[in-house]
Tab-separated table of C-alpha atoms in Angstrom:
chain	number	residue	atom	x	y	z
A	1	MET	CA	0.037	-0.072	0.030
A	2	PRO	CA	1.482	3.434	-0.876
A	3	THR	CA	2.259	5.743	1.982
A	4	GLN	CA	1.573	9.292	2.388
A	5	SER	CA	4.412	11.776	2.176
A	6	LYS	CA	5.021	14.206	4.719
A	7	GLN	CA	4.104	17.583	3.273
A	8	SER	CA	6.317	20.721	3.369
A	9	PRO	CA	4.595	23.749	4.674
A	10	GLN	CA	3.237	26.059	2.074
A	11	PHE	CA	3.778	29.208	4.216
A	12	ALA	CA	6.747	30.418	6.127
A	13	ASP	CA	4.900	32.328	8.600
A	14	VAL	CA	1.696	34.387	9.143
A	15	ALA	CA	3.137	37.356	7.460
A	16	ASP	CA	3.680	35.047	4.427
A	17	VAL	CA	0.263	34.102	4.435
A	18	THR	CA	-0.959	37.813	4.528
A	19	ALA	CA	1.291	38.755	1.750
A	20	ARG	CA	0.525	35.893	-0.615
A	21	LEU	CA	-3.239	36.030	0.097
A	22	SER	CA	-3.267	39.733	-0.483
A	23	ALA	CA	-1.467	39.174	-3.777
A	24	ALA	CA	-4.066	36.771	-4.768
A	25	GLY	CA	-6.755	39.441	-4.210
A	26	TYR	CA	-7.884	38.442	-0.810
A	27	LEU	CA	-7.157	40.930	2.220
A	28	PRO	CA	-6.992	38.827	5.269
A	29	ASP	CA	-7.019	40.143	8.920
A	30	HIS	CA	-4.478	38.943	11.362
A	31	HIS	CA	-6.896	36.259	12.724
A	32	ILE	CA	-7.599	34.815	9.378
A	33	ALA	CA	-3.947	34.681	8.374
A	34	THR	CA	-2.968	33.090	11.676
A	35	THR	CA	-5.577	30.345	11.398
A	36	VAL	CA	-4.490	29.582	7.782
A	37	PHE	CA	-0.972	29.482	8.822
A	38	LEU	CA	-1.876	27.042	11.661
A	39	ALA	CA	-4.022	24.665	9.392
A	40	ASP	CA	-1.202	24.618	6.839
A	41	ARG	CA	1.477	23.913	9.414
A	42	LEU	CA	-0.441	21.266	11.393
A	43	GLY	CA	-1.812	19.610	8.188
A	44	LYS	CA	-5.348	20.104	9.297
A	45	PRO	CA	-8.664	20.785	7.424
A	46	LEU	CA	-9.857	24.396	7.886
A	47	LEU	CA	-13.592	24.753	8.657
A	48	VAL	CA	-14.922	28.286	7.719
A	49	GLU	CA	-18.269	29.119	9.204
A	50	GLY	CA	-20.226	32.211	8.665
A	51	PRO	CA	-23.153	33.887	6.818
A	52	ALA	CA	-23.513	33.781	3.057
A	53	GLY	CA	-21.503	36.450	1.330
A	54	VAL	CA	-18.592	36.776	3.675
A	55	GLY	CA	-15.808	35.598	1.486
A	56	LYS	CA	-15.484	31.796	2.780
A	57	THR	CA	-15.338	30.429	-0.974
A	58	GLU	CA	-13.101	33.210	-1.950
A	59	LEU	CA	-10.659	32.270	0.739
A	60	ALA	CA	-10.374	28.787	-0.686
A	61	LYS	CA	-9.827	30.189	-4.233
A	62	ALA	CA	-7.223	32.638	-3.033
A	63	LEU	CA	-5.361	29.820	-1.178
A	64	ALA	CA	-5.217	27.826	-4.414
A	65	THR	CA	-3.921	30.810	-6.202
A	66	ALA	CA	-1.367	31.828	-3.453
A	67	THR	CA	0.032	28.307	-3.287
A	68	SER	CA	-0.190	27.541	-7.099
A	69	ALA	CA	-2.591	24.629	-6.491
A	70	GLU	CA	-5.506	23.170	-8.495
A	71	LEU	CA	-8.752	24.007	-6.845
A	72	ILE	CA	-11.020	20.926	-6.735
A	73	ARG	CA	-14.502	21.753	-5.602
A	74	LEU	CA	-17.224	19.629	-4.055
A	75	GLN	CA	-20.376	21.478	-3.927
A	76	CYS	CA	-22.688	20.123	-1.174
A	77	TYR	CA	-26.403	19.795	-1.524
A	78	GLU	CA	-29.437	17.943	-0.096
A	79	GLY	CA	-29.087	14.446	-1.422
A	80	LEU	CA	-25.418	14.388	-2.286
A	81	ASP	CA	-24.490	10.855	-2.127
A	82	GLU	CA	-21.136	8.841	-2.231
A	83	ALA	CA	-21.423	8.287	-5.921
A	84	ARG	CA	-21.456	12.167	-6.675
A	85	ALA	CA	-18.935	12.903	-4.006
A	86	LEU	CA	-16.218	10.155	-4.248
A	87	TYR	CA	-16.642	7.751	-7.183
A	88	GLU	CA	-19.020	5.524	-9.277
A	89	TRP	CA	-18.769	2.976	-11.917
A	90	ASN	CA	-19.793	3.575	-15.645
A	91	TYR	CA	-22.305	1.064	-15.569
A	92	LYS	CA	-23.416	1.614	-19.308
A	93	LYS	CA	-19.861	1.228	-20.516
A	94	GLN	CA	-19.405	-1.884	-18.326
A	95	LEU	CA	-22.475	-3.412	-19.897
A	96	LEU	CA	-21.283	-2.779	-23.261
A	97	ARG	CA	-18.067	-4.391	-22.572
A	98	ILE	CA	-19.770	-7.486	-21.156
A	99	GLN	CA	-22.085	-7.616	-24.172
A	100	ALA	CA	-19.035	-7.368	-26.548
A	101	SER	CA	-17.368	-10.282	-24.574
A	102	GLN	CA	-20.553	-12.349	-24.775
A	103	ASN	CA	-20.833	-11.607	-28.569
A	104	SER	CA	-17.101	-12.633	-29.174
A	105	ALA	CA	-17.844	-16.142	-27.564
A	106	ASP	CA	-20.424	-16.579	-30.161
A	107	GLY	CA	-23.194	-17.086	-27.502
A	108	GLY	CA	-21.085	-19.734	-25.872
A	109	ASP	CA	-18.725	-19.828	-23.057
A	110	TRP	CA	-18.127	-16.194	-21.932
A	111	GLY	CA	-14.528	-17.089	-20.964
A	112	ASP	CA	-12.802	-16.419	-17.512
A	113	TRP	CA	-15.195	-14.463	-15.366
A	114	GLY	CA	-12.433	-13.317	-13.049
A	115	ASP	CA	-10.686	-11.795	-16.125
A	116	LEU	CA	-13.722	-10.159	-17.175
A	117	HIS	CA	-14.502	-8.803	-13.703
A	118	ASP	CA	-11.169	-7.284	-13.383
A	119	ASP	CA	-11.545	-5.984	-17.074
A	120	VAL	CA	-14.909	-4.038	-16.314
A	121	PHE	CA	-13.655	-2.952	-12.783
A	122	GLY	CA	-10.472	-1.370	-14.136
A	123	GLU	CA	-9.457	2.235	-14.382
A	124	GLU	CA	-11.277	2.589	-17.872
A	125	PHE	CA	-14.692	2.460	-16.183
A	126	LEU	CA	-14.101	4.288	-12.933
A	127	LEU	CA	-15.692	7.900	-12.657
A	128	SER	CA	-13.707	9.905	-10.337
A	129	ARG	CA	-15.670	12.474	-8.200
A	130	PRO	CA	-14.163	15.416	-6.273
A	131	LEU	CA	-13.032	13.663	-3.146
A	132	LEU	CA	-11.264	10.764	-5.061
A	133	THR	CA	-9.752	13.088	-7.472
A	134	ALA	CA	-8.301	15.353	-4.861
A	135	ILE	CA	-6.781	12.324	-3.140
A	136	ARG	CA	-5.098	10.995	-6.226
A	137	ARG	CA	-3.572	14.111	-7.314
A	138	THR	CA	0.181	14.341	-6.932
A	139	GLU	CA	0.376	18.029	-7.705
A	140	PRO	CA	-0.524	20.758	-5.151
A	141	THR	CA	-4.289	20.608	-4.574
A	142	VAL	CA	-6.806	22.772	-2.452
A	143	LEU	CA	-9.899	20.715	-1.875
A	144	LEU	CA	-12.973	23.031	-1.172
A	145	ILE	CA	-15.937	21.251	0.434
A	146	ASP	CA	-18.624	24.165	-0.120
A	147	GLU	CA	-21.574	24.673	1.959
A	148	THR	CA	-21.150	21.536	4.032
A	149	ASP	CA	-24.211	22.117	6.246
A	150	LYS	CA	-26.303	21.589	3.227
A	151	ALA	CA	-25.481	18.030	2.690
A	152	ASP	CA	-27.234	15.235	4.667
A	153	VAL	CA	-25.945	13.842	7.922
A	154	GLU	CA	-24.810	10.689	6.235
A	155	VAL	CA	-22.207	12.640	4.144
A	156	GLU	CA	-20.399	13.661	7.222
A	157	GLY	CA	-19.766	10.091	7.946
A	158	LEU	CA	-17.986	9.760	4.609
A	159	LEU	CA	-16.084	12.964	5.163
A	160	LEU	CA	-14.837	11.729	8.414
A	161	GLU	CA	-13.289	8.779	6.870
A	162	VAL	CA	-11.665	10.611	4.102
A	163	LEU	CA	-10.343	13.523	6.073
A	164	SER	CA	-9.162	11.181	8.813
A	165	ASP	CA	-6.798	9.023	6.844
A	166	PHE	CA	-6.909	10.609	3.389
A	167	GLN	CA	-7.569	7.243	1.632
A	168	VAL	CA	-10.414	5.588	0.077
A	169	THR	CA	-11.203	1.893	-0.274
A	170	ILE	CA	-12.676	0.713	-3.430
A	171	PRO	CA	-13.867	-2.892	-2.826
A	172	GLU	CA	-12.999	-3.784	-6.587
A	173	ILE	CA	-9.565	-2.260	-6.835
A	174	GLY	CA	-8.328	-1.690	-3.220
A	175	THR	CA	-7.204	1.221	-0.989
A	176	ILE	CA	-6.107	4.398	-2.496
A	177	VAL	CA	-3.811	6.493	-0.267
A	178	ALA	CA	-3.092	9.993	-0.942
A	179	THR	CA	0.611	10.430	-1.632
A	180	ARG	CA	0.245	14.155	-1.456
A	181	ARG	CA	-2.363	15.384	0.994
A	182	PRO	CA	-4.630	18.143	-0.354
A	183	MET	CA	-5.093	21.372	1.605
A	184	VAL	CA	-8.796	21.156	2.688
A	185	VAL	CA	-11.334	23.983	3.182
A	186	LEU	CA	-14.823	23.334	4.453
A	187	THR	CA	-17.238	25.995	4.415
A	188	SER	CA	-20.711	26.134	6.170
A	189	ASN	CA	-23.365	28.898	6.401
A	190	ALA	CA	-24.418	27.448	9.769
A	191	THR	CA	-27.890	26.443	8.740
A	192	ARG	CA	-27.528	23.283	10.710
A	193	GLU	CA	-24.965	22.389	13.339
A	194	LEU	CA	-22.087	20.238	12.099
A	195	SER	CA	-21.093	17.127	14.060
A	196	GLU	CA	-18.514	17.383	16.773
A	197	ALA	CA	-16.612	14.377	15.180
A	198	LEU	CA	-16.258	16.477	12.036
A	199	LYS	CA	-15.405	19.684	13.966
A	200	ARG	CA	-12.619	17.816	16.028
A	201	ARG	CA	-10.708	17.099	12.729
A	202	CYS	CA	-10.606	20.659	11.650
A	203	LEU	CA	-9.312	23.912	12.733
A	204	TYR	CA	-12.237	26.570	13.001
A	205	LEU	CA	-12.472	29.972	11.639
A	206	ALA	CA	-15.733	32.032	12.110
A	207	LEU	CA	-16.007	34.841	9.396
A	208	ASP	CA	-18.281	37.860	9.375
A	209	TYR	CA	-18.750	40.902	7.342
A	210	PRO	CA	-15.630	42.890	7.564
A	211	SER	CA	-15.200	46.160	9.205
A	212	ALA	CA	-16.022	49.396	7.384
A	213	GLU	CA	-12.271	50.091	6.924
A	214	ARG	CA	-11.357	46.555	5.907
A	215	GLU	CA	-14.282	46.406	3.182
A	216	ARG	CA	-13.093	49.904	1.970
A	217	GLU	CA	-9.646	48.433	1.485
A	218	ILE	CA	-11.101	45.452	-0.554
A	219	VAL	CA	-13.088	47.687	-2.569
A	220	LEU	CA	-10.144	49.791	-3.541
A	221	SER	CA	-7.896	46.915	-4.073
A	222	ARG	CA	-10.275	45.253	-6.370
A	223	VAL	CA	-11.650	48.169	-8.108
A	224	PRO	CA	-8.667	50.615	-7.972
A	225	ASP	CA	-10.096	53.149	-10.553
A	226	LEU	CA	-13.060	53.928	-8.017
A	227	ALA	CA	-12.682	57.314	-6.223
A	228	PRO	CA	-11.858	56.720	-2.559
A	229	ALA	CA	-14.625	59.163	-1.451
A	230	LEU	CA	-16.971	57.078	-3.663
A	231	ALA	CA	-15.761	53.974	-2.095
A	232	GLU	CA	-16.440	55.381	1.379
A	233	GLN	CA	-20.013	56.231	0.497
A	234	LEU	CA	-20.670	52.864	-1.028
A	235	VAL	CA	-19.215	50.945	1.985
A	236	ARG	CA	-21.384	53.195	4.324
A	237	THR	CA	-24.527	52.399	2.128
A	238	VAL	CA	-23.777	48.788	2.099
A	239	ARG	CA	-23.510	48.527	5.810
A	240	ALA	CA	-26.768	50.441	6.191
A	241	LEU	CA	-28.350	47.946	3.970
A	242	ARG	CA	-27.041	44.967	6.034
A	243	ALA	CA	-28.544	46.522	9.267
A	244	MET	CA	-31.908	46.311	7.714
A	245	GLU	CA	-34.221	43.023	8.079
A	246	LEU	CA	-33.608	41.789	4.442
A	247	LYS	CA	-34.166	38.468	2.810
A	248	LYS	CA	-30.540	38.564	1.583
A	249	SER	CA	-28.062	41.045	2.785
A	250	PRO	CA	-25.509	42.266	0.368
A	251	SER	CA	-22.293	39.960	0.201
A	252	ILE	CA	-18.698	41.345	-0.490
A	253	SER	CA	-18.718	40.169	-3.972
A	254	GLU	CA	-21.938	42.221	-4.448
A	255	THR	CA	-20.267	45.318	-3.065
A	256	LEU	CA	-17.618	44.900	-5.717
A	257	ASP	CA	-20.326	44.482	-8.204
A	258	TRP	CA	-21.870	47.632	-7.111
A	259	ALA	CA	-18.638	49.425	-7.275
A	260	GLN	CA	-17.971	48.337	-10.838
A	261	THR	CA	-21.271	49.282	-11.720
A	262	LEU	CA	-20.891	52.823	-10.510
A	263	LEU	CA	-17.603	53.059	-12.160
A	264	ALA	CA	-19.100	51.773	-15.656
A	265	LEU	CA	-21.876	54.141	-15.463
A	266	GLY	CA	-19.618	57.055	-14.506
A	267	PHE	CA	-21.236	58.050	-11.305
A	268	ASP	CA	-18.925	60.053	-8.929
A	269	THR	CA	-21.264	60.146	-6.020
A	270	LEU	CA	-23.689	57.722	-4.518
A	271	ASP	CA	-26.909	59.939	-4.318
A	272	ASP	CA	-30.293	58.967	-4.450
A	273	THR	CA	-30.571	58.691	-8.202
A	274	ALA	CA	-27.406	56.571	-8.300
A	275	VAL	CA	-28.693	54.147	-5.525
A	276	ARG	CA	-32.270	54.076	-7.182
A	277	ASP	CA	-31.001	53.279	-10.507
A	278	THR	CA	-28.412	50.444	-9.516
A	279	LEU	CA	-30.036	48.941	-6.316
A	280	GLY	CA	-30.675	45.705	-8.125
A	281	VAL	CA	-27.013	44.911	-8.328
A	282	VAL	CA	-26.995	44.227	-4.600
A	283	LEU	CA	-30.551	43.482	-3.666
A	284	LYS	CA	-32.099	40.631	-5.454
A	285	HIS	CA	-35.618	40.527	-4.084
A	286	ALA	CA	-38.318	43.069	-4.679
A	287	SER	CA	-39.358	43.108	-1.035
A	288	ASP	CA	-35.888	44.121	-0.061
A	289	GLN	CA	-35.475	46.871	-2.520
A	290	THR	CA	-38.864	48.258	-1.317
A	291	ARG	CA	-37.839	48.021	2.212
A	292	ALA	CA	-34.428	49.779	1.289
A	293	ALA	CA	-35.969	52.420	-0.608
A	294	ALA	CA	-38.250	53.429	2.301
A	295	GLU	CA	-35.546	53.203	5.108
A	296	LEU	CA	-32.992	55.017	3.000
A	297	ARG	CA	-35.691	57.636	1.987
A	298	LEU	CA	-34.978	57.490	-1.848
A	299	ASN	CA	-36.994	60.199	-3.518
């Protein structure tokens, strides 16, 4: 059985994390950078939890960019099963191979079943899904298990097995062990409580919306042509929207979309007209737009 190689750390120190994530377009605070450094140094999966739109998935993408790694993403959803998360067999192709073997025997003896079994359960017929793909890669890999809380509880059992030993047993083939462990990031919107067993295997990072100053820095780093005064107005308005009881508060990515929209339309100030004309960029429910217009007292 192959053995797992000991991985060299990807980051030299916390400052290195900050510098490389920033270069990848993600501005971490000291707490985020420290937790990422520890997850890398200890070889632990990183569980990132927080409301939708605070940059959990973007952190995983930035990690992949910062470490020159391939991003492998498992999007979780209700009904996700082992076949979609780990692997499955190409049954149609297997059946065609069996039928071809039967026809070649002219309806007589099919030949040695053991040989045929080994044939149809070979690599040619194996459909690798994200978890298995990440385990088998020999190049740097970031495995993103996105919105883990949306998957059924049974999926957590599968994740426990995979994340504990970084190996997968396929009965027809044998045990496949990761020769190079991927860096693993799990995200959760906290719509349900994840099991303590899964949390024990991870380092935990709670994310919330950034401070006004940090969000302004993010806007100006990603939309550098935006005037600083307009960025200040934009962030102040977004924070006011998040304080309202909305169905869906604006995410950081929607703040950036709004900034790019204002720039494209040539607005130099976020007055009532600009807000009214572009509110659909950040609020995607009619009831939210109505509430925002009333509370912001748009003319």
